[in-house]
PDB file of C-alpha atoms in Angstrom:
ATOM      1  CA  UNK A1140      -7.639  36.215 -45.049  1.00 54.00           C
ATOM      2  CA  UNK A1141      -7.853  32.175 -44.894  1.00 57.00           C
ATOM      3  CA  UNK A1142      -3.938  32.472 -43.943  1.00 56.00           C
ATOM      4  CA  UNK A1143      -4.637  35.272 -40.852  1.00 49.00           C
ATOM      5  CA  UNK A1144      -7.318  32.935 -39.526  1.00 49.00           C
ATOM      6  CA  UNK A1145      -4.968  29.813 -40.190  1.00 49.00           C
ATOM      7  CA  UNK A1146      -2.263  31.785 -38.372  1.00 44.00           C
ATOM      8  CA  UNK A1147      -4.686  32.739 -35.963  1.00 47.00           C
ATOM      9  CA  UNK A1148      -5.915  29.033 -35.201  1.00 46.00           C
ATOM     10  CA  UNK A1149      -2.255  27.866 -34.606  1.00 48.00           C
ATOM     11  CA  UNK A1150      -1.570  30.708 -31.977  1.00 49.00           C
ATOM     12  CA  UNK A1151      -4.377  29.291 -30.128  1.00 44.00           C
ATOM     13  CA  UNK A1152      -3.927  26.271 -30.603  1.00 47.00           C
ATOM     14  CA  UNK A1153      -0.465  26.224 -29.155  1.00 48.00           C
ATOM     15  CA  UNK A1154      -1.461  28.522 -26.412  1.00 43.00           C
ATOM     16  CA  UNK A1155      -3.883  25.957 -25.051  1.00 43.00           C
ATOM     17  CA  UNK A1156      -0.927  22.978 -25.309  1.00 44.00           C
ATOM     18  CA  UNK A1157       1.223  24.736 -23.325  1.00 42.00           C
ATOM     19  CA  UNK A1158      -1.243  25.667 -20.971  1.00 43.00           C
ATOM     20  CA  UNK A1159      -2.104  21.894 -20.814  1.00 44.00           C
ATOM     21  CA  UNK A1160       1.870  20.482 -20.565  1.00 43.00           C
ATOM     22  CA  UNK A1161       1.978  17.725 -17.080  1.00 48.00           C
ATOM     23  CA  UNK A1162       3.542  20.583 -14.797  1.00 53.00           C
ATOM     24  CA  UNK A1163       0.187  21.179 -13.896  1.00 56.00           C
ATOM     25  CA  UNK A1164      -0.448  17.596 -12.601  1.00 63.00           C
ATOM     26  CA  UNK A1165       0.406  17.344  -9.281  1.00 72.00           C
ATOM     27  CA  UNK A1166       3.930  16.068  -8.083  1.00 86.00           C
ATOM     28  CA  UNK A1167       4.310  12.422  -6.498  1.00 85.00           C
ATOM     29  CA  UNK A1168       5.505  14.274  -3.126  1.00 85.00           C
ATOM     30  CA  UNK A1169       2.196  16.245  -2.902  1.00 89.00           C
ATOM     31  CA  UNK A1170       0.018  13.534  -3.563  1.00 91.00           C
ATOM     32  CA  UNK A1171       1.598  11.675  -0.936  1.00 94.00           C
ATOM     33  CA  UNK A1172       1.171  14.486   1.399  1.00 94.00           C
ATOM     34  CA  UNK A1173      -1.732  14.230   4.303  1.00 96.00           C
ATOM     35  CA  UNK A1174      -3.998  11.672   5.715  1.00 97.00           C
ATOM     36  CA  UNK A1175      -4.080   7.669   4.470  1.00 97.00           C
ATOM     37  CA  UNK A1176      -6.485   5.369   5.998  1.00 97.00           C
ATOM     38  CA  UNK A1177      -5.205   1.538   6.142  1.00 96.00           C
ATOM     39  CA  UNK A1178      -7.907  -0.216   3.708  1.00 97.00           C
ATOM     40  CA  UNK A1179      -6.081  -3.570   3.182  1.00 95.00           C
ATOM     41  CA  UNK A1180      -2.652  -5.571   3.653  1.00 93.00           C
ATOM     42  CA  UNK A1181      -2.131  -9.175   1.751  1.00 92.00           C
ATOM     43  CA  UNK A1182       0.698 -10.761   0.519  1.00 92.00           C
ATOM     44  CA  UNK A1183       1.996 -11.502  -3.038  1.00 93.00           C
ATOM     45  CA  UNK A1184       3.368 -15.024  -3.742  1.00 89.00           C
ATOM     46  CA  UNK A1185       6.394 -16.513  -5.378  1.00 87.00           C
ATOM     47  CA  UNK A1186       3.921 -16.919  -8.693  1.00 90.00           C
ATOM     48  CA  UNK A1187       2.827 -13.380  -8.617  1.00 92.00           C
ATOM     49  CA  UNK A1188      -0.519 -13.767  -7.073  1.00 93.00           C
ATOM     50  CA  UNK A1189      -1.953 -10.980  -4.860  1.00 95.00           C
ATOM     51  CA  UNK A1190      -3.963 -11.732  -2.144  1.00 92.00           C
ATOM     52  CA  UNK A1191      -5.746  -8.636  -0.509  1.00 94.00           C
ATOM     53  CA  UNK A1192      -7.419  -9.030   3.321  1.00 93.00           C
ATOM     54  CA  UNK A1193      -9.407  -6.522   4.307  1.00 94.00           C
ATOM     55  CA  UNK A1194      -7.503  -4.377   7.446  1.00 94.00           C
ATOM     56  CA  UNK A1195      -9.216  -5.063  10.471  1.00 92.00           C
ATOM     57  CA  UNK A1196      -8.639  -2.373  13.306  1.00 91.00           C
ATOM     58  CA  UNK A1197      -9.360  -2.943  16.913  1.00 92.00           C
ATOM     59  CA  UNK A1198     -11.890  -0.247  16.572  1.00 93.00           C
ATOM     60  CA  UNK A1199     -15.126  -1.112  13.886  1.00 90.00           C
ATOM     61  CA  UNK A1200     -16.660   2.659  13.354  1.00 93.00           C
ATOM     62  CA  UNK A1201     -13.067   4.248  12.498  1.00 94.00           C
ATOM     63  CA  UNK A1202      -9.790   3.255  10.741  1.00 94.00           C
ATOM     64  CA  UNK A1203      -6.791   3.402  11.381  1.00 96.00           C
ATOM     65  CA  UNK A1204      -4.415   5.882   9.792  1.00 96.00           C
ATOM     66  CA  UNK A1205      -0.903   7.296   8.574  1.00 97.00           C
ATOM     67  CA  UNK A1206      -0.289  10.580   7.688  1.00 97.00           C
ATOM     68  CA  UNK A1207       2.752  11.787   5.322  1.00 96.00           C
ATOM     69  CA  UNK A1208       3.569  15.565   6.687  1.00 95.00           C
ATOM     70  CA  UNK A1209       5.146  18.777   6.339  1.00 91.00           C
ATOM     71  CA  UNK A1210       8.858  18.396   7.621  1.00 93.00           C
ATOM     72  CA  UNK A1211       8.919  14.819   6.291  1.00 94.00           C
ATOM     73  CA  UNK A1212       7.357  13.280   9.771  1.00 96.00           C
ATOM     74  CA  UNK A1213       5.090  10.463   9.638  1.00 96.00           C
ATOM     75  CA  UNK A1214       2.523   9.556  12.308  1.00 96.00           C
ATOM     76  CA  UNK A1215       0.686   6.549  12.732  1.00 96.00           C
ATOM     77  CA  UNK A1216      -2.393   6.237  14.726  1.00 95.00           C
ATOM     78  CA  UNK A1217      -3.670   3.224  15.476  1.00 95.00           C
ATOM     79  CA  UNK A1218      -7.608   3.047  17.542  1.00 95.00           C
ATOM     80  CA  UNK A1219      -8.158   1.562  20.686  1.00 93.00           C
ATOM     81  CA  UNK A1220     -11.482  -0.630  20.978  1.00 92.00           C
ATOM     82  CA  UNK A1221     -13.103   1.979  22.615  1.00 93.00           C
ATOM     83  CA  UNK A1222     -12.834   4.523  19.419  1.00 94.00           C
ATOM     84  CA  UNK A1223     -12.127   7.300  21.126  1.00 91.00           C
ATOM     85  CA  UNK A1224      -8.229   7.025  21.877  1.00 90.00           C
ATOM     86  CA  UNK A1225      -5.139   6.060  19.453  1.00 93.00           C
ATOM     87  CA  UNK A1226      -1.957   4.988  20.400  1.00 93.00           C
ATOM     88  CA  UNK A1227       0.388   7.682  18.016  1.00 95.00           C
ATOM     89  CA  UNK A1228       3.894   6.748  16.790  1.00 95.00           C
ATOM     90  CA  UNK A1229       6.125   9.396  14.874  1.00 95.00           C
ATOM     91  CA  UNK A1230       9.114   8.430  12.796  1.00 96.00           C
ATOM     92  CA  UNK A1231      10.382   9.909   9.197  1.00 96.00           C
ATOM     93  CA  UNK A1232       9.517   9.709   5.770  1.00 95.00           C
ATOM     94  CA  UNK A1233      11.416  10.543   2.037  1.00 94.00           C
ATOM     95  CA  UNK A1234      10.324   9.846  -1.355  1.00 92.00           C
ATOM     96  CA  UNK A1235      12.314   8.911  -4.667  1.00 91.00           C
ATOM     97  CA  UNK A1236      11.901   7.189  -7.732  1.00 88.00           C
ATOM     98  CA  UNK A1237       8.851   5.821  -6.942  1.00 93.00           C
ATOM     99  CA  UNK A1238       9.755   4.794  -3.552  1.00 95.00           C
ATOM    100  CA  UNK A1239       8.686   5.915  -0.110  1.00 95.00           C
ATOM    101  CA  UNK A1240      11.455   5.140   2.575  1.00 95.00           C
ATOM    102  CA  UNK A1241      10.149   4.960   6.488  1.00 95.00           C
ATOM    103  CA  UNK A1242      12.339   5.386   9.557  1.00 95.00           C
ATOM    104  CA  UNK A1243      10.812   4.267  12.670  1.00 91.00           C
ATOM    105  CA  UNK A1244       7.371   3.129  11.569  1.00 90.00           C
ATOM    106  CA  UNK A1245       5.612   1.251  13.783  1.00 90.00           C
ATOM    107  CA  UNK A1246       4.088  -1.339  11.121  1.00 87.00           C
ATOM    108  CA  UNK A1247       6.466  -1.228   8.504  1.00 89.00           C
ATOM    109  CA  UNK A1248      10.151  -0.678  10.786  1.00 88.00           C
ATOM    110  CA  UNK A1249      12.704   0.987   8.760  1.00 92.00           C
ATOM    111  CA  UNK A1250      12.065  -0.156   5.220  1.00 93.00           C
ATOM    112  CA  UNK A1251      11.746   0.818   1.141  1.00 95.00           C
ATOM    113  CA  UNK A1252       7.746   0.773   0.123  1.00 96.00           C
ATOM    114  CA  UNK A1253       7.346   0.440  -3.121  1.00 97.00           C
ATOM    115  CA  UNK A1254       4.511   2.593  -4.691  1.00 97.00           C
ATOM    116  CA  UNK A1255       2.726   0.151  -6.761  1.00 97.00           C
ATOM    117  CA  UNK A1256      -0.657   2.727  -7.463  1.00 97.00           C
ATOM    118  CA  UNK A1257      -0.502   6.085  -6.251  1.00 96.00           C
ATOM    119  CA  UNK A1258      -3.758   8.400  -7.155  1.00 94.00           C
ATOM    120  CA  UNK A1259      -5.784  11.147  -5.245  1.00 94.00           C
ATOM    121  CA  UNK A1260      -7.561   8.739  -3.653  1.00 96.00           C
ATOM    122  CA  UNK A1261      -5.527   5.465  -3.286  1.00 97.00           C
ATOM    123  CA  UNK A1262      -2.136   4.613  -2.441  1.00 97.00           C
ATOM    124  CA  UNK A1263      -0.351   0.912  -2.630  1.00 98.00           C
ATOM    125  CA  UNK A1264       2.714   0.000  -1.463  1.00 97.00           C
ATOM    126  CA  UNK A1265       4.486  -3.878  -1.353  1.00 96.00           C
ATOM    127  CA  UNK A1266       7.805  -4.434   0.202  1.00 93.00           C
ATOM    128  CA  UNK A1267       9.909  -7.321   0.389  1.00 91.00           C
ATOM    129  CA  UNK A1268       9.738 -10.496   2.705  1.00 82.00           C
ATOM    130  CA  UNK A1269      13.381 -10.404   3.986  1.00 70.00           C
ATOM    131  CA  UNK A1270      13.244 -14.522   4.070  1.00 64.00           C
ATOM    132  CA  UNK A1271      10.418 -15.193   2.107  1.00 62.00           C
ATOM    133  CA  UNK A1272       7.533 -16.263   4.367  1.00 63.00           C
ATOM    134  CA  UNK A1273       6.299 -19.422   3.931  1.00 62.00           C
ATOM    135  CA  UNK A1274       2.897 -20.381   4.899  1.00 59.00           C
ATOM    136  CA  UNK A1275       1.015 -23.688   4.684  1.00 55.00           C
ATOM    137  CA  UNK A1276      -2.700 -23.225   2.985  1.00 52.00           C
ATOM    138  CA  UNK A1277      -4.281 -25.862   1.895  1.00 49.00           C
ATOM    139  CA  UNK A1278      -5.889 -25.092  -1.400  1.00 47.00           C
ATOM    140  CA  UNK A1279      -3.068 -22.520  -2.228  1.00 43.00           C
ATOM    141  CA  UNK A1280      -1.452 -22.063  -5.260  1.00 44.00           C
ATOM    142  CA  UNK A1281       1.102 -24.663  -5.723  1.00 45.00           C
ATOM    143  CA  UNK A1282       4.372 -24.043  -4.560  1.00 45.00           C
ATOM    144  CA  UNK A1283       5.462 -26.985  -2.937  1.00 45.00           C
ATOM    145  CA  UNK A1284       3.542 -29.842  -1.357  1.00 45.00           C
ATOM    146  CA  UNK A1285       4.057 -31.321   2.234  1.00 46.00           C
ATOM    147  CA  UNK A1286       3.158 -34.290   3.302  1.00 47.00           C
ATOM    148  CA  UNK A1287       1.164 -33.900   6.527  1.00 47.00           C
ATOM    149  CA  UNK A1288      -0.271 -36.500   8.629  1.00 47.00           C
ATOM    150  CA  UNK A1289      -4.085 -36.229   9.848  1.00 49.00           C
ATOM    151  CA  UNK A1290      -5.018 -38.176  13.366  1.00 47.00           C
ATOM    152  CA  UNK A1291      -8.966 -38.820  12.202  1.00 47.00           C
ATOM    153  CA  UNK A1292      -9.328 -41.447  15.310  1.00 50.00           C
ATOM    154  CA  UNK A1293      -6.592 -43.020  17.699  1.00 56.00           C
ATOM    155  CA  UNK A1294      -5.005 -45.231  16.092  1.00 57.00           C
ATOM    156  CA  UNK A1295      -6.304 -43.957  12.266  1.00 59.00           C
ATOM    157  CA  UNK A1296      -3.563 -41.870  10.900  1.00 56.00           C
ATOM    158  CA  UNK A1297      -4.901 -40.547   6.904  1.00 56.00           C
ATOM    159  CA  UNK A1298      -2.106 -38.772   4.730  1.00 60.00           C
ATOM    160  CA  UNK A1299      -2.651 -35.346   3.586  1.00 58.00           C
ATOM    161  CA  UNK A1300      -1.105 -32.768   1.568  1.00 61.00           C
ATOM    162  CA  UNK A1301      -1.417 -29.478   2.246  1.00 66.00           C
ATOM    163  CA  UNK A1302       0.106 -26.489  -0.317  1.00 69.00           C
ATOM    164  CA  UNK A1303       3.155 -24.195   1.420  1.00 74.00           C
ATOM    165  CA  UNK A1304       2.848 -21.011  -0.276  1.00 77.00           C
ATOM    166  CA  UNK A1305       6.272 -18.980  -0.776  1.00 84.00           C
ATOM    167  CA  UNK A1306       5.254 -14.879  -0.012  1.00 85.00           C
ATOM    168  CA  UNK A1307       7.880 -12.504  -1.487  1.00 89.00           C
ATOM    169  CA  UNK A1308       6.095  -9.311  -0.770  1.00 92.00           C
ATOM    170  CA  UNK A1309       3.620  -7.415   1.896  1.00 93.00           C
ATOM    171  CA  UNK A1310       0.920  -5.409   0.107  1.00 96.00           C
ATOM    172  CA  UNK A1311      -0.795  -2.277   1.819  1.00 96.00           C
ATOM    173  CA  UNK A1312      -3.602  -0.052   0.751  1.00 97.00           C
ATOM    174  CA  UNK A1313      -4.956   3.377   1.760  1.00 97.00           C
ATOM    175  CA  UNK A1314      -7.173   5.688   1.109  1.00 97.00           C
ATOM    176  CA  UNK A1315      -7.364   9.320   1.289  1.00 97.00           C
ATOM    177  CA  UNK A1316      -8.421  10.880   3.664  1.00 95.00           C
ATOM    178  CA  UNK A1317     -10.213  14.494   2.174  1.00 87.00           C
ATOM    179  CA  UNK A1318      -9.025  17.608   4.152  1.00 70.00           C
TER     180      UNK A1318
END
């Protein structure tokens, strides 16, 4: 009798794995699917540092959005200041290996995005700099110092260093937009 119910136990047991296996979690393709709002862009420097800004629209009550859909089309819509119009570009979209490639995007061109976090809710891509962009920041971190010269008063000329940060990548974030 302790065998049946033993034998009994591992039935279940195994029926409830295999009703558990990761086919039931949903594919990259369909999480990508629908409605992204832009929730930040940044940059990622030459050290590894992030640096996320949050995206600032034109319009302040609603954000901006792309939209993976059916057919692989993407749409962009982008608000005017009055809120109530978008200017709307379409170009394609494809996904492998972890990578979203974009034909005709207004924002990001014709490029590879990188899917750094991809959830229900959130999605982050970084692509590369094609020249890595270098921007001078004073307080940075250190990638290279310039000299710079400071005018304080005619004829007072102070030396200053400033930081030029190296950026290898461009960061984006969304968020989902519930149906």
């Amino acid at each position: 009798m302790k065998k049946l119910k033993m034998v009994a136990f591992a039935i279940l047991a195994s029926l409830f794995v295999v009703s558990c296996t990761k086919d039931d979690e949903p594919t990259t393709q369909v999480l990508l699917s629908g409605k992204w709002e832009f929730m930040q862009t940044g940059n990622i420097d030459s050290t590894g540092n992030e640096t996320l800004y949050n995206w600032i629209g034109e319009c302040d009550s609603k954000k901006d959005y792309i939209q993976f859909l059916v057919g692989n089309v993407l749409r962009e819509s982008y608000y005017y200041t009055n809120c109530t119009q978008t200017t709307d570009y379409n170009g394609t979209w494809s996904f492998e290996d972890k990578t979203i490639t974009v034909v005709n995007s207004e924002i990001f061109d014709s490029k590879n995005l990188e899917i750094v976090e991809l959830t229900a809710t959130t999605l982050k891509v970084k692509f590369p700099y094609r020249n890595n962009k270098k921007i001078v920041a004073d307080g940075a971190p250190k990638d290279s110092t310039v000299p710079v010269k400071e005018t304080v008063s005619p004829g007072v000329v102070i030396p200053v260093k400033e930081t030029v940060v190296t950026y290898t990548h461009e960061v984006y974030v969304f968020s989902k937009v519930a149906n």
